[in-house]
Amino acid sequence: MSGFVMLAQPHHPKRDEVTESSPQTTDEAELIASAASGDMVAFRELYDRHVEYVTKNVARLIGPSSDLEDVVQDVFVSVYRSLDNYRGDSKFTTWLYRVARNVTIDHIRKQPKHKTVELSDWRPLRANSDTWSKLEARDLLRALYAALDNVPAEHREVFLLHEVEGMKLREISELTGESINTIAARVRRTREKMTSVLERKEREADHG
Amino acid sequence: MDRFTEEDFRRLAFDYLRGDLAPEVEERVEEHLVESEEFADHVTRLQELLQSPKKANADLVPDFDKDALFDRIATEINSVPAANVVQFTQPTDADEEPLNSSESRRSPLLYIVAAAALIAIGFAASQFWQSATVTPQIAEQTPKAPVAPKKVEETAPVPDVPAKPAQLAELELDQKSTESVRVFAGKSANWNLKKAKNQSEIDLEEGTVLVEFVPKRDDALELNTKHFNIRVLGTIFYASDDGEGSVGVVTGKVQVTPKSGEPITLVSGQEYVGGVGVRPMETKQLADAETHTSVEKHLDLLAEARVDRSKPKEATKPKQEPKKVVVPAAIPSNAPAKVWREEAAEAQRAGQYGIAAKVLERALVNLSANDPLRGAIRLDLSRIYINRLGQPAKAATHLKHFIESRPSDIATPTARKQYCKIVGPEGDPLLCVEQ
């Protein structure tokens, strides 16, 4: 792996949160090389630089969950064990995102489906106009992830990146390594799913 | 312009919220928002749902102790054996402490981190740990036969036959068990269970126990004997007092710390036997353990416990003490060798191998030339440089010093072999000639 310097990019708040944690420099390239050869001090430095980035991306994918720390732990163990595979042909944070994504999607797939969503999570979606305005953001958060629970993890990922983080399809494609066509199809299907869930719950609310 | 159906408007709602619609389409959508209260309600809900991750960020990404998390990451990383094995046996000096000699790595194993842990701790009745040369070995790709430790001066006699495995078939569920800590014990077992808040502790004084641990939330379990401390990392494991004592892992992993030695992490299917080392568990052991508790059922319990932990953690959870970071300068220069080595061992447990190496290098500078532990320190450094820091040249320097200063030490042949492997044909021919 060769060292390289990345030029600073124009500030784009939404994209920065998702795609970058800190600028990559030759210093980081050396850290990566040292960590790959087993230097735990270097690995610790990498961890300190990127743990928030990884945590945010894992959290976005799994939703509010007590498993967050466990999954972040699994991600970094996986990062350590596969650092040798990083060739420098993409940004380190892009590589890191993909490791995190794979580990998290694997975790989501192993969860028993019927246990991840509680009945109370659906309640906000059945609220009428009056009570809806009284809902707190945390209730809506759980409702959002309840609505996304039956959507495949990869679909959930691109939907959230597109609709919540405001990323363009091209940016999501660069980040995930999937084609724009695939990304667009996943966004489309998840939108349809979300719309049908919302409509169903709105009807349930109307009928009491 | 074509008329849009209600379905069209709902489909356009997403792009409307993103601001991605062409001006004329956006205008149509806004007209419809005014016309249709139902559509306006729908768009409002959609908007608020999509904004909720940002607004409820603290619920989505709660704070946690990142230092403690890194400790767990380092522990898990270190539990995987390395590809190259460096084995050292104990130097002959009576004052020197036994080294935790063998480290080997194998390709990562998939293991199920189960919340329940069955610990079988056997503690040796004999003095096998006192001045014994024990070389715990972790098998590489396929488990190897147990290796009898080499005899050294003033060492307790090593058994001639492999240690008998723990007897798990005739255990019974003990009444002292709790909901989260179920203990199956033999008739002669003598143990007690202490519970404080989230920490359970079993003191095993005699006999064999099989423990199933299903933690709620942040529960932790430790098991102590006079020879071992076991920290349950999430596993089903057993412990036995018979013979030299043994600890085995049915599923998951445990960390075993002998009273005088480095911690050893055992994973599924491994057994640590006092006086022998790490070896694969016999099939009968697994079968006997399963008569008391099914691994599958255990994993179901864990999954349920995980769901029970799905509520956000309480804000009053006490912040964990940050792991102490060893600062080499803080150790007084006249500290005895044992202190330097203990500090280095602590740094290694924290994953701070560079710091551990610095501590030991400073020890060599400060200790007298006649200090009997200099040899052990050089071997410690060699191991760290080779296995942890990827600096074989530095390891070779220390190995060469060791070989030259202790030509008849029991560890010298192994040190020589490792030195010659590192330096190759460029090395000192006098050291690398066939002995």
XYZ file of C-alpha atoms in Angstrom:
643
model
C 0.000 0.000 0.000
C 1.442 3.354 -0.981
C 1.030 6.546 0.976
C -0.952 9.421 -0.488
C -2.326 12.810 0.426
C -5.971 13.732 -0.020
C -6.818 17.283 -0.908
C -9.369 19.028 1.275
C -12.858 18.978 -0.195
C -15.468 21.761 -0.199
C -17.475 21.677 2.971
C -20.739 19.771 2.662
C -22.063 19.173 6.144
C -24.286 16.197 5.371
C -21.742 14.397 3.236
C -18.908 15.003 5.718
C -20.816 13.276 8.478
C -21.335 10.191 6.424
C -18.267 9.843 4.263
C -15.414 11.442 6.150
C -14.202 11.438 9.675
C -10.880 13.193 9.339
C -8.670 14.094 6.420
C -6.445 11.294 5.244
C -2.768 12.175 5.015
C 0.528 10.393 4.674
C 0.568 10.346 8.467
C -2.569 8.275 8.448
C -1.171 6.068 5.694
C 1.760 5.294 7.985
C -0.587 4.646 10.877
C -2.556 2.226 8.760
C 0.603 0.430 7.675
C 1.818 0.161 11.279
C -1.525 -1.046 12.540
C -1.675 -3.600 9.749
C 1.622 -5.035 10.973
C 0.251 -5.463 14.491
C 1.145 -2.167 16.150
C -1.639 -1.727 18.687
C -0.572 1.793 19.526
C -1.101 2.760 15.891
C -4.366 0.869 15.833
C -5.501 2.724 18.909
C -4.772 5.997 17.148
C -6.828 4.897 14.149
C -9.596 3.865 16.487
C -9.606 7.252 18.229
C -9.793 9.034 14.891
C -12.587 6.989 13.422
C -14.692 5.517 16.218
C -17.283 8.274 16.032
C -17.586 7.924 12.302
C -18.041 4.178 12.562
C -20.476 4.505 15.446
C -22.668 6.995 13.586
C -22.842 4.806 10.524
C -23.544 1.633 12.484
C -26.208 3.402 14.535
C -27.908 4.666 11.423
C -28.184 1.173 10.080
C -29.292 -0.696 13.180
C -31.485 2.009 14.680
C -31.912 2.560 18.413
C -30.452 -0.615 19.869
C -28.523 -1.796 22.879
C -26.338 -3.799 20.500
C -24.612 -0.689 19.178
C -21.427 -1.068 21.202
C -21.202 -4.771 20.432
C -21.493 -4.117 16.721
C -18.936 -1.295 16.821
C -16.632 -3.674 18.674
C -17.121 -6.306 15.984
C -16.434 -3.707 13.307
C -13.087 -2.686 14.772
C -12.015 -6.266 15.369
C -12.858 -6.939 11.746
C -10.980 -3.790 10.704
C -7.885 -4.910 12.592
C -7.961 -8.347 11.054
C -8.460 -7.086 7.521
C -6.206 -4.022 7.494
C -3.823 -5.984 5.297
C -6.522 -5.896 2.625
C -6.592 -2.114 2.422
C -4.662 -1.203 -0.690
C -5.174 2.557 -0.692
C -7.204 2.515 -3.897
C -10.107 4.200 -2.096
C -10.305 6.607 0.787
C -9.694 4.893 4.094
C -13.048 6.087 5.391
C -14.760 4.579 2.379
C -13.041 1.257 3.098
C -13.916 1.641 6.747
C -17.540 2.349 5.905
C -17.749 -0.813 3.846
C -16.286 -2.951 6.621
C -18.738 -1.398 9.077
C -21.574 -1.902 6.670
C -20.800 -5.568 6.091
C -20.467 -6.320 9.784
C -23.649 -4.427 10.620
C -25.722 -6.000 7.883
C -24.473 -9.388 9.031
C -25.582 -8.515 12.556
C -29.015 -7.375 11.376
C -29.542 -10.579 9.435
C -28.814 -12.664 12.516
C -31.427 -10.910 14.641
C -34.691 -12.817 15.084
C -37.134 -10.778 13.003
C -40.113 -10.993 15.274
C -38.197 -9.751 18.254
C -36.666 -6.577 16.868
C -39.809 -4.451 16.760
C -42.055 -4.005 19.756
C -45.736 -3.240 19.471
C -45.237 0.104 21.157
C -42.932 1.156 18.311
C -45.878 1.162 15.907
C -48.120 3.259 18.114
C -46.900 6.658 16.891
C -47.811 5.771 13.319
C -51.396 5.193 14.390
C -51.673 8.546 16.116
C -54.279 10.982 14.850
C -53.447 14.548 13.926
C -53.872 15.853 17.432
C -51.765 13.273 19.177
C -49.163 13.128 16.428
C -48.016 16.650 17.220
C -47.385 15.602 20.801
C -45.059 12.783 19.866
C -41.442 13.111 20.780
C -38.626 12.667 18.322
C -37.518 9.462 20.043
C -40.947 7.897 19.485
C -40.805 8.879 15.831
C -37.310 7.448 15.616
C -38.499 4.066 16.827
C -41.499 4.278 14.518
C -39.232 4.989 11.553
C -37.115 1.942 12.270
C -40.220 -0.123 12.920
C -41.424 0.828 9.467
C -38.034 -0.110 8.009
C -37.817 -3.354 9.912
C -39.251 -5.476 7.139
C -37.082 -3.910 4.507
C -33.786 -5.661 3.658
C -30.801 -4.128 5.415
C -29.196 -2.991 2.160
C -32.402 -1.210 1.186
C -32.629 0.387 4.605
C -29.083 1.609 4.260
C -29.501 3.435 0.963
C -32.909 4.798 1.927
C -31.490 6.386 5.064
C -28.436 7.718 3.277
C -30.647 9.221 0.581
C -33.654 10.460 2.506
C -32.199 11.221 5.945
C -28.610 12.173 5.136
C -29.565 13.815 1.861
C -26.889 12.093 -0.178
C -27.092 11.906 -3.957
C -27.386 8.535 -5.629
C -23.936 8.945 -7.128
C -22.420 9.619 -3.707
C -24.129 6.569 -2.226
C -22.885 4.503 -5.137
C -19.289 5.660 -4.500
C -19.581 4.958 -0.808
C -21.137 1.534 -0.986
C -19.594 0.325 -4.210
C -23.030 -0.546 -5.593
C -24.220 0.644 -8.999
C -26.389 3.737 -9.295
C -29.067 1.562 -10.870
C -29.115 -0.712 -7.812
C -29.147 2.232 -5.441
C -32.033 3.895 -7.276
C -34.062 0.674 -7.302
C -33.543 0.191 -3.567
C -34.577 3.753 -2.800
C -37.659 3.382 -4.986
C -38.766 0.115 -3.377
C -38.191 1.340 0.128
C -40.145 4.514 -0.566
C -43.036 2.399 -1.783
C -42.816 0.276 1.319
C -42.699 3.287 3.626
C -45.636 4.902 1.878
C -47.757 1.776 2.141
C -46.879 1.361 5.834
C -47.758 4.982 6.546
C -51.022 4.740 4.631
C -52.025 1.574 6.442
C -51.309 3.086 9.829
C -53.119 6.278 8.904
C -56.183 4.198 8.037
C -55.916 2.384 11.361
C -55.767 5.735 13.113
C -58.861 6.985 11.281
C -60.793 3.928 12.274
C -59.661 4.224 15.861
C -49.625 19.136 -17.685
C -51.002 15.665 -16.899
C -53.091 15.258 -13.820
C -51.375 13.557 -10.930
C -53.174 10.826 -9.045
C -53.080 10.605 -5.278
C -50.619 7.802 -5.665
C -48.402 10.036 -7.816
C -48.463 12.786 -5.208
C -47.515 10.371 -2.478
C -44.676 9.082 -4.571
C -43.502 12.640 -5.237
C -43.603 13.471 -1.526
C -40.079 12.169 -0.933
C -38.494 14.253 -3.667
C -40.584 17.221 -2.614
C -39.078 16.997 0.861
C -35.601 16.728 -0.636
C -36.188 19.760 -2.841
C -35.443 17.682 -5.898
C -38.569 18.411 -7.940
C -38.693 20.531 -11.041
C -40.297 23.915 -10.251
C -43.548 23.216 -12.034
C -43.956 19.807 -10.368
C -43.128 21.293 -6.988
C -45.814 23.879 -7.542
C -48.372 21.162 -8.271
C -47.432 19.315 -5.118
C -47.786 22.443 -3.042
C -51.176 23.104 -4.518
C -52.209 19.628 -3.512
C -50.876 20.139 -0.014
C -53.239 23.046 0.340
C -56.163 21.214 -1.238
C -55.848 17.937 0.602
C -55.583 17.861 4.358
C -55.011 14.138 4.171
C -52.035 14.558 1.836
C -50.643 17.385 3.954
C -50.915 15.161 7.008
C -49.152 12.363 5.180
C -46.300 14.612 4.046
C -45.936 16.071 7.539
C -45.654 12.612 9.087
C -43.175 11.549 6.475
C -41.095 14.665 7.042
C -41.039 14.237 10.803
C -40.190 10.565 10.559
C -37.263 11.321 8.276
C -36.044 14.099 10.534
C -36.260 11.986 13.689
C -32.754 10.446 13.476
C -31.230 13.923 13.551
C -33.558 15.239 16.227
C -33.272 12.173 18.435
C -29.569 11.679 17.788
C -28.843 10.974 21.436
C -31.250 8.049 21.326
C -29.791 6.762 18.097
C -26.149 7.253 19.106
C -25.985 7.160 22.909
C -22.759 7.998 24.671
C -20.560 5.141 25.702
C -17.120 4.695 27.148
C -14.821 4.525 24.138
C -11.763 3.603 26.194
C -13.578 0.635 27.701
C -14.741 -0.371 24.249
C -11.196 -0.321 22.942
C -10.133 -2.520 25.847
C -12.717 -5.067 24.793
C -11.591 -4.801 21.180
C -7.966 -5.361 22.186
C -8.949 -8.310 24.359
C -10.861 -9.907 21.529
C -8.031 -9.300 19.074
C -5.491 -10.792 21.459
C -7.587 -13.877 21.974
C -6.800 -14.926 18.409
C -3.482 -16.752 18.134
C -0.791 -15.331 15.816
C 0.631 -17.148 12.812
C 4.182 -17.439 14.175
C 4.800 -19.177 17.431
C 7.576 -18.084 19.715
C 8.056 -20.478 22.564
C 10.283 -19.938 25.497
C 10.691 -22.080 28.539
C 11.560 -20.802 31.930
C 15.176 -19.816 32.653
C 16.875 -21.886 35.296
C 17.390 -19.155 37.885
C 15.278 -19.955 40.901
C 14.349 -16.326 41.466
C 12.903 -15.866 38.049
C 9.181 -16.107 37.651
C 7.709 -18.452 35.125
C 7.199 -16.835 31.802
C 3.994 -16.923 29.942
C 5.862 -18.378 27.126
C 3.871 -19.667 24.297
C 1.853 -17.508 21.974
C 0.575 -18.756 18.753
C -1.965 -17.431 16.407
C -4.307 -19.123 14.110
C -6.735 -17.804 11.668
C -9.687 -16.190 13.362
C -12.381 -18.563 14.631
C -16.029 -17.824 14.478
C -17.403 -18.220 17.916
C -20.693 -17.564 19.478
C -20.416 -15.054 22.251
C -23.025 -16.455 24.488
C -24.149 -14.680 27.562
C -24.235 -17.881 29.472
C -20.977 -19.291 30.611
C -20.434 -22.640 32.043
C -17.213 -22.564 33.830
C -15.523 -25.626 34.849
C -12.644 -24.684 36.913
C -10.374 -27.236 38.177
C -7.653 -26.134 40.343
C -4.695 -28.264 40.851
C -4.113 -29.770 44.241
C -0.467 -29.996 43.438
C 2.040 -27.204 43.193
C 2.316 -27.420 39.464
C 2.302 -23.682 39.016
C 5.072 -23.041 41.482
C 8.293 -22.662 39.499
C 6.876 -25.010 36.952
C 7.793 -24.626 33.373
C 4.505 -24.697 31.616
C 4.045 -23.968 28.034
C 0.394 -23.436 27.261
C -0.090 -24.052 23.615
C -2.928 -23.020 21.455
C -3.421 -25.239 18.467
C -3.091 -23.724 15.037
C -5.302 -25.016 12.285
C -5.912 -28.387 13.903
C -5.695 -29.102 17.602
C -2.450 -30.737 18.628
C -1.827 -33.270 21.320
C -1.084 -31.862 24.764
C 2.581 -31.074 25.382
C 4.130 -32.119 28.637
C 6.077 -29.266 30.220
C 9.859 -29.541 30.405
C 11.388 -30.263 33.757
C 13.462 -27.570 35.384
C 15.278 -27.348 38.673
C 13.124 -27.158 41.782
C 10.017 -27.904 39.813
C 7.114 -29.968 40.990
C 6.990 -33.355 39.273
C 5.072 -33.341 36.028
C 2.482 -36.080 35.661
C 3.493 -38.909 33.381
C 0.003 -39.292 31.929
C -2.250 -36.636 30.482
C -4.547 -35.105 33.098
C -7.920 -36.795 33.467
C -10.707 -34.663 32.015
C -13.272 -33.113 34.343
C -16.168 -35.400 35.227
C -19.315 -33.620 34.108
C -21.771 -36.477 33.818
C -22.747 -36.701 37.489
C -23.385 -33.083 38.383
C -26.661 -31.805 39.768
C -28.329 -28.403 39.744
C -27.449 -26.753 43.036
C -30.053 -24.951 45.136
C -27.783 -21.950 45.513
C -28.310 -21.229 41.811
C -30.027 -17.992 40.831
C -32.043 -17.035 37.797
C -29.023 -15.761 35.933
C -26.343 -18.030 37.409
C -27.201 -21.720 37.331
C -24.630 -23.981 38.910
C -24.410 -27.732 38.432
C -22.085 -29.152 41.049
C -20.613 -32.485 42.004
C -21.359 -33.947 45.436
C -17.917 -33.120 46.727
C -17.894 -29.576 45.381
C -17.427 -26.751 47.848
C -18.328 -23.338 46.457
C -20.265 -20.176 47.213
C -21.877 -17.467 45.140
C -21.646 -13.754 45.904
C -23.728 -11.210 44.098
C -23.293 -7.444 44.207
C -25.354 -5.289 41.851
C -24.286 -6.401 38.386
C -21.323 -8.523 39.446
C -21.593 -12.186 40.420
C -18.643 -14.015 41.856
C -18.207 -17.718 42.492
C -15.493 -18.937 44.833
C -14.749 -22.558 44.082
C -12.745 -24.179 46.845
C -13.065 -27.806 45.870
C -14.686 -30.058 43.282
C -16.256 -29.549 39.880
C -18.909 -27.081 38.803
C -20.647 -26.372 35.541
C -22.059 -22.856 35.415
C -24.633 -21.427 33.049
C -24.681 -17.643 33.085
C -27.400 -15.645 31.374
C -26.643 -12.007 32.089
C -29.216 -9.285 32.099
C -28.024 -5.890 30.957
C -24.478 -5.336 32.215
C -24.107 -8.383 34.439
C -20.657 -9.882 34.761
C -19.384 -13.097 36.272
C -16.046 -14.101 37.685
C -15.009 -17.387 39.183
C -12.054 -17.752 41.527
C -10.053 -20.658 42.772
C -6.733 -20.713 44.506
C -5.062 -21.399 41.168
C -7.137 -19.508 38.638
C -9.260 -16.472 38.162
C -11.770 -16.820 35.376
C -13.492 -13.876 33.800
C -16.560 -14.847 31.879
C -16.531 -13.225 28.494
C -19.675 -14.855 27.309
C -19.589 -18.598 27.132
C -20.574 -21.957 28.501
C -17.618 -23.369 30.321
C -16.731 -25.903 32.993
C -14.154 -26.117 35.737
C -12.850 -29.057 37.657
C -10.657 -29.614 40.677
C -9.722 -33.163 39.749
C -6.076 -33.952 39.124
C -4.214 -30.820 38.095
C -7.428 -28.912 37.545
C -8.951 -27.830 34.274
C -11.106 -25.228 32.577
C -12.960 -25.924 29.356
C -15.144 -23.885 27.045
C -18.219 -25.481 25.511
C -19.219 -22.394 23.554
C -17.956 -18.823 23.556
C -14.803 -17.891 25.485
C -13.323 -17.324 28.904
C -10.158 -15.704 30.137
C -8.208 -17.836 32.597
C -5.560 -16.204 34.733
C -3.381 -18.650 36.643
C -2.128 -17.354 39.948
C 1.339 -16.858 38.564
C 1.167 -16.365 34.849
C -0.306 -14.429 31.988
C -4.012 -14.553 31.187
C -5.020 -17.167 28.663
C -8.139 -16.879 26.568
C -9.905 -20.096 25.713
C -12.428 -20.361 22.921
C -15.035 -22.971 22.027
C -13.795 -26.513 22.179
C -10.606 -25.693 24.085
C -9.591 -26.893 27.483
C -6.800 -25.670 29.740
C -5.379 -28.350 32.027
C -2.964 -27.529 34.788
C 0.432 -29.012 34.165
C -0.410 -29.744 30.554
C -1.569 -26.658 28.784
C -4.278 -25.887 26.263
C -5.724 -28.798 24.364
C -8.886 -29.608 22.447
C -11.820 -30.734 24.543
C -12.819 -34.370 24.299
C -16.075 -35.134 22.533
C -17.352 -36.864 25.656
C -16.900 -33.625 27.629
C -19.105 -31.750 25.222
C -21.692 -34.511 25.269
C -21.710 -34.641 29.080
C -22.034 -30.868 29.338
C -24.992 -30.976 26.987
C -26.852 -33.379 29.257
C -27.177 -30.479 31.705
C -27.675 -27.561 29.389
C -28.272 -27.434 25.676
C -26.100 -25.042 23.704
C -29.008 -24.203 21.407
C -31.341 -23.457 24.263
C -28.620 -21.396 25.837
C -28.268 -19.300 22.693
C -32.030 -18.769 22.665
C -31.789 -17.504 26.234
C -29.089 -15.121 25.175
C -31.174 -13.817 22.302
C -34.064 -13.225 24.680
C -31.805 -11.501 27.164
C -30.551 -9.327 24.346
C -34.102 -8.276 23.527
C -34.699 -7.510 27.202
C -31.707 -5.230 27.090
C -33.179 -3.296 24.182
C -34.394 -0.464 26.383
C -32.079 2.497 26.492
C -29.489 2.262 29.230
C -30.149 4.267 32.363
C -28.509 7.647 32.513
C -27.248 6.875 35.980
C -25.018 4.040 34.793
C -21.699 4.712 36.466
C -18.941 5.733 34.122
C -16.266 3.097 33.961
C -12.894 3.987 35.302
C -10.586 4.707 32.402
C -7.998 2.006 32.031
C -4.753 3.097 33.612
C -2.235 4.093 30.986
C 1.239 3.056 31.941
C 3.703 5.938 31.753
C 7.252 4.594 31.749
C 8.636 7.663 33.449
C 6.400 7.060 36.460
C 8.275 3.912 37.522
C 11.180 4.770 39.854
C 14.557 3.865 38.408
C 15.461 1.741 41.434
C 12.299 -0.348 41.215
C 12.934 -4.091 41.332
C 12.658 -6.129 38.152
C 9.364 -7.628 39.245
C 7.741 -4.167 39.268
C 8.960 -3.372 35.770
C 7.643 -6.670 34.476
C 4.291 -6.236 36.179
C 3.876 -2.767 34.669
C 4.803 -4.114 31.260
C 2.325 -6.975 31.664
C -0.413 -4.489 32.529
C 0.403 -2.407 29.477
C 0.183 -5.540 27.344
C -3.186 -6.422 28.784
C -4.314 -2.960 27.756
C -3.049 -3.593 24.257
C -0.279 -0.977 24.717
C 2.574 -3.059 23.388
C 4.763 -0.138 22.435
C 4.557 1.143 25.982
C 5.205 -2.336 27.364
C 8.369 -2.525 25.274
C 9.501 0.903 26.484
C 8.970 -0.121 30.091
C 11.072 -3.237 29.659
C 13.805 -1.376 27.776
C 14.002 1.097 30.634
C 14.144 -1.803 33.035
C 17.239 -3.120 31.308
C 18.842 0.299 31.570
C 18.101 0.612 35.267
C 18.610 -2.907 36.568
C 22.049 -4.074 37.592
C 24.001 -6.262 35.203
C 23.703 -9.150 37.654
C 19.978 -8.976 38.128
C 18.676 -12.523 37.613
C 15.560 -11.274 35.827
C 17.410 -9.537 33.004
C 17.229 -12.729 30.992
C 13.476 -13.038 31.415
C 13.061 -9.391 30.468
C 15.046 -9.885 27.261
C 12.807 -12.811 26.366
C 9.703 -10.744 27.148
C 10.986 -8.012 24.839
C 11.787 -10.469 22.081
C 8.287 -11.846 22.218
C 6.695 -8.384 22.120
C 8.876 -7.224 19.239
C 8.176 -10.313 17.161
C 4.517 -11.027 17.909
C 3.077 -7.609 18.645
C 5.194 -4.867 17.141
C 6.538 -6.575 14.050
C 10.133 -5.568 14.805
C 12.164 -8.774 14.524
C 15.488 -6.952 14.312
C 15.039 -5.560 17.823
C 13.987 -8.982 18.999
C 17.153 -10.446 17.490
C 19.306 -8.000 19.466
C 17.778 -9.126 22.740
C 17.874 -12.776 21.794
C 21.561 -12.491 20.981
C 22.278 -10.894 24.357
C 20.338 -13.647 26.074
C 22.114 -16.445 24.215
C 25.561 -15.014 24.860
C 24.961 -14.307 28.547
C 23.195 -17.572 29.330
C 24.684 -20.278 27.150
C 23.440 -23.130 29.321
C 19.996 -21.786 30.098
C 17.127 -24.115 29.300
C 15.571 -21.421 27.109
C 18.759 -20.849 25.134
C 18.200 -23.462 22.411
C 14.805 -22.017 21.610
C 16.125 -18.466 21.757
C 18.968 -19.437 19.437
C 16.597 -21.050 16.986
C 14.440 -17.940 16.921
C 17.459 -15.668 16.562
C 18.839 -17.639 13.633
C 15.430 -17.713 11.984
C 15.293 -13.914 12.146
C 18.838 -13.086 11.042
C 19.263 -15.863 8.486
C 22.661 -16.186 6.795
C 23.596 -12.645 7.930
C 23.647 -13.693 11.551
C 26.514 -14.526 13.843
C 27.830 -17.866 12.556
C 29.041 -18.821 16.018
C 25.519 -18.609 17.348
C 23.847 -20.325 14.489
C 26.145 -23.325 14.100
C 24.392 -26.617 14.796
C 24.753 -27.364 18.518
